[in-house]
CSV table of C-alpha atoms in Angstrom, one decimal:
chain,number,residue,atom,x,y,z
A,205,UNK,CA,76.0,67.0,107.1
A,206,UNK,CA,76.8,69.0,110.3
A,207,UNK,CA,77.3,71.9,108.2
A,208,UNK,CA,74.3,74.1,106.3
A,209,UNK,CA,74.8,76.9,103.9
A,210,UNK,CA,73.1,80.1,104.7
A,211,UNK,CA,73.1,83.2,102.2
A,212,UNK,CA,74.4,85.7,104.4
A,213,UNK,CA,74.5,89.8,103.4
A,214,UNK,CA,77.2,92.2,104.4
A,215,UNK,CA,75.6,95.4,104.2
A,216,UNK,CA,79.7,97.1,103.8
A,217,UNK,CA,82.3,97.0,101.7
A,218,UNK,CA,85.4,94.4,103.0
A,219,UNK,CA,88.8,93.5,101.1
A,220,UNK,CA,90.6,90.0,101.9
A,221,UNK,CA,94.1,89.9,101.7
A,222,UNK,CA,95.7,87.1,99.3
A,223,UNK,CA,98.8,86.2,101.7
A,224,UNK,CA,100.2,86.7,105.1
A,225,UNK,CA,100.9,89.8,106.8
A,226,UNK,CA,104.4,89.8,107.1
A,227,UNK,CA,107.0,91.1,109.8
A,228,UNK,CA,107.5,94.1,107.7
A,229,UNK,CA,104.2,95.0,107.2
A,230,UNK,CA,103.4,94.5,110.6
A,231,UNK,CA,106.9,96.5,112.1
A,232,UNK,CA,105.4,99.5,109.4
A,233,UNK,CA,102.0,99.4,111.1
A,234,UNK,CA,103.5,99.1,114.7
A,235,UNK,CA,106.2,102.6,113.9
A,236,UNK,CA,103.5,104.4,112.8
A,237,UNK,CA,101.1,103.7,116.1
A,238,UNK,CA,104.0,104.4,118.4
A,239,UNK,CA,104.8,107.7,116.3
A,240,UNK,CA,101.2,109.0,116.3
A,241,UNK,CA,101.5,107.8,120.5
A,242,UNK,CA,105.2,109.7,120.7
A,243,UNK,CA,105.8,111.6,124.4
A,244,UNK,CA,101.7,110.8,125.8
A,245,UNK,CA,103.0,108.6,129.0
A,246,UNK,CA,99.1,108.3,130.0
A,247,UNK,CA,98.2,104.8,131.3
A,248,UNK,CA,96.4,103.5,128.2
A,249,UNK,CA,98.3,104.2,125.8
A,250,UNK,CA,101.2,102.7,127.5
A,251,UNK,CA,99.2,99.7,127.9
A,252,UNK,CA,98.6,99.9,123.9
A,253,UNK,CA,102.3,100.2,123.2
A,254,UNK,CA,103.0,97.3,125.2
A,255,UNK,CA,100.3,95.4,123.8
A,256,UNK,CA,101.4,96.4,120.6
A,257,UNK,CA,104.6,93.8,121.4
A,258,UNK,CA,107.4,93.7,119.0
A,259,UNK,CA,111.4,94.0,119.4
A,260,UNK,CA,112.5,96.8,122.0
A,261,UNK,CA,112.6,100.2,120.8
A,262,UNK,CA,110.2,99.0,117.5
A,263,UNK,CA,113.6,97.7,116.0
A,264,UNK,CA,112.7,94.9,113.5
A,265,UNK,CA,115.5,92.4,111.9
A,266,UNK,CA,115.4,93.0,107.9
A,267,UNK,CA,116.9,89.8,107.2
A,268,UNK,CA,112.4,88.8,108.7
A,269,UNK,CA,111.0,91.6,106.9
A,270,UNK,CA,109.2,88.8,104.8
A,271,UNK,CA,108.5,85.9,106.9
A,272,UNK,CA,104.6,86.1,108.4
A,273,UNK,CA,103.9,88.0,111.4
A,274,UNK,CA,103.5,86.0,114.1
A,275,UNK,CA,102.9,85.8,117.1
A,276,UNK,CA,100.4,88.7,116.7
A,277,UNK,CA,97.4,89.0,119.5
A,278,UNK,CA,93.4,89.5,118.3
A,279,UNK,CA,93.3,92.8,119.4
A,280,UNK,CA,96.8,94.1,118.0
A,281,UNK,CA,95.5,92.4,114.2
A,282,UNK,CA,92.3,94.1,114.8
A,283,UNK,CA,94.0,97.0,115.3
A,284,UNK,CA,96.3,96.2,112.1
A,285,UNK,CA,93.0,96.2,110.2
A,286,UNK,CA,91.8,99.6,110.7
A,287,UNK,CA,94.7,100.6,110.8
A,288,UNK,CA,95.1,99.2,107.1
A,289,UNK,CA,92.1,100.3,106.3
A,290,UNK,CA,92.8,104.2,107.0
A,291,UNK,CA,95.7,104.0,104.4
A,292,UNK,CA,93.5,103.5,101.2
């Protein structure tokens, strides 16, 4: 086979979630960044809020609140991660 196990140790603790992030979860996540950011017009963050995609103005259609997010960029679900991971 092409494939060979490997016993592999991660030396921190890591949670995996059971289903897709959804457009609510992700619309929660992108409020709070651009709350935290509120009024600081400095070059990166503007660059984050943009990168940070979404409707205009953060506004989110309930009716999708449950579909999966997507499309959603590496860095902005890297982002969502941490960002998860700070809540518990």
């Amino acid at each position: 086979p092409l494939e060979v196990a490997v016993e592999v140790t991660i030396p921190r603790g890591f949670a995996v979630g059971t289903k897709e992030v959804t457009r609510g979860q992700l619309a929660k996540f992108r409020t709070a960044v651009r709350t935290r950011f509120e009024g600081n017009k400095s070059p990166p963050v503007e660059k984050l809020l943009v990168a940070l995609g979404g409707r205009a103005g953060g506004k989110e259609d309930p009716a999708e609140a449950d579909l999966p997010a997507a499309p959603v960029s590496y860095l902005e679900a890297l982002a969502y991660c941490r960002w998860l991971s700070e809540q518990d």
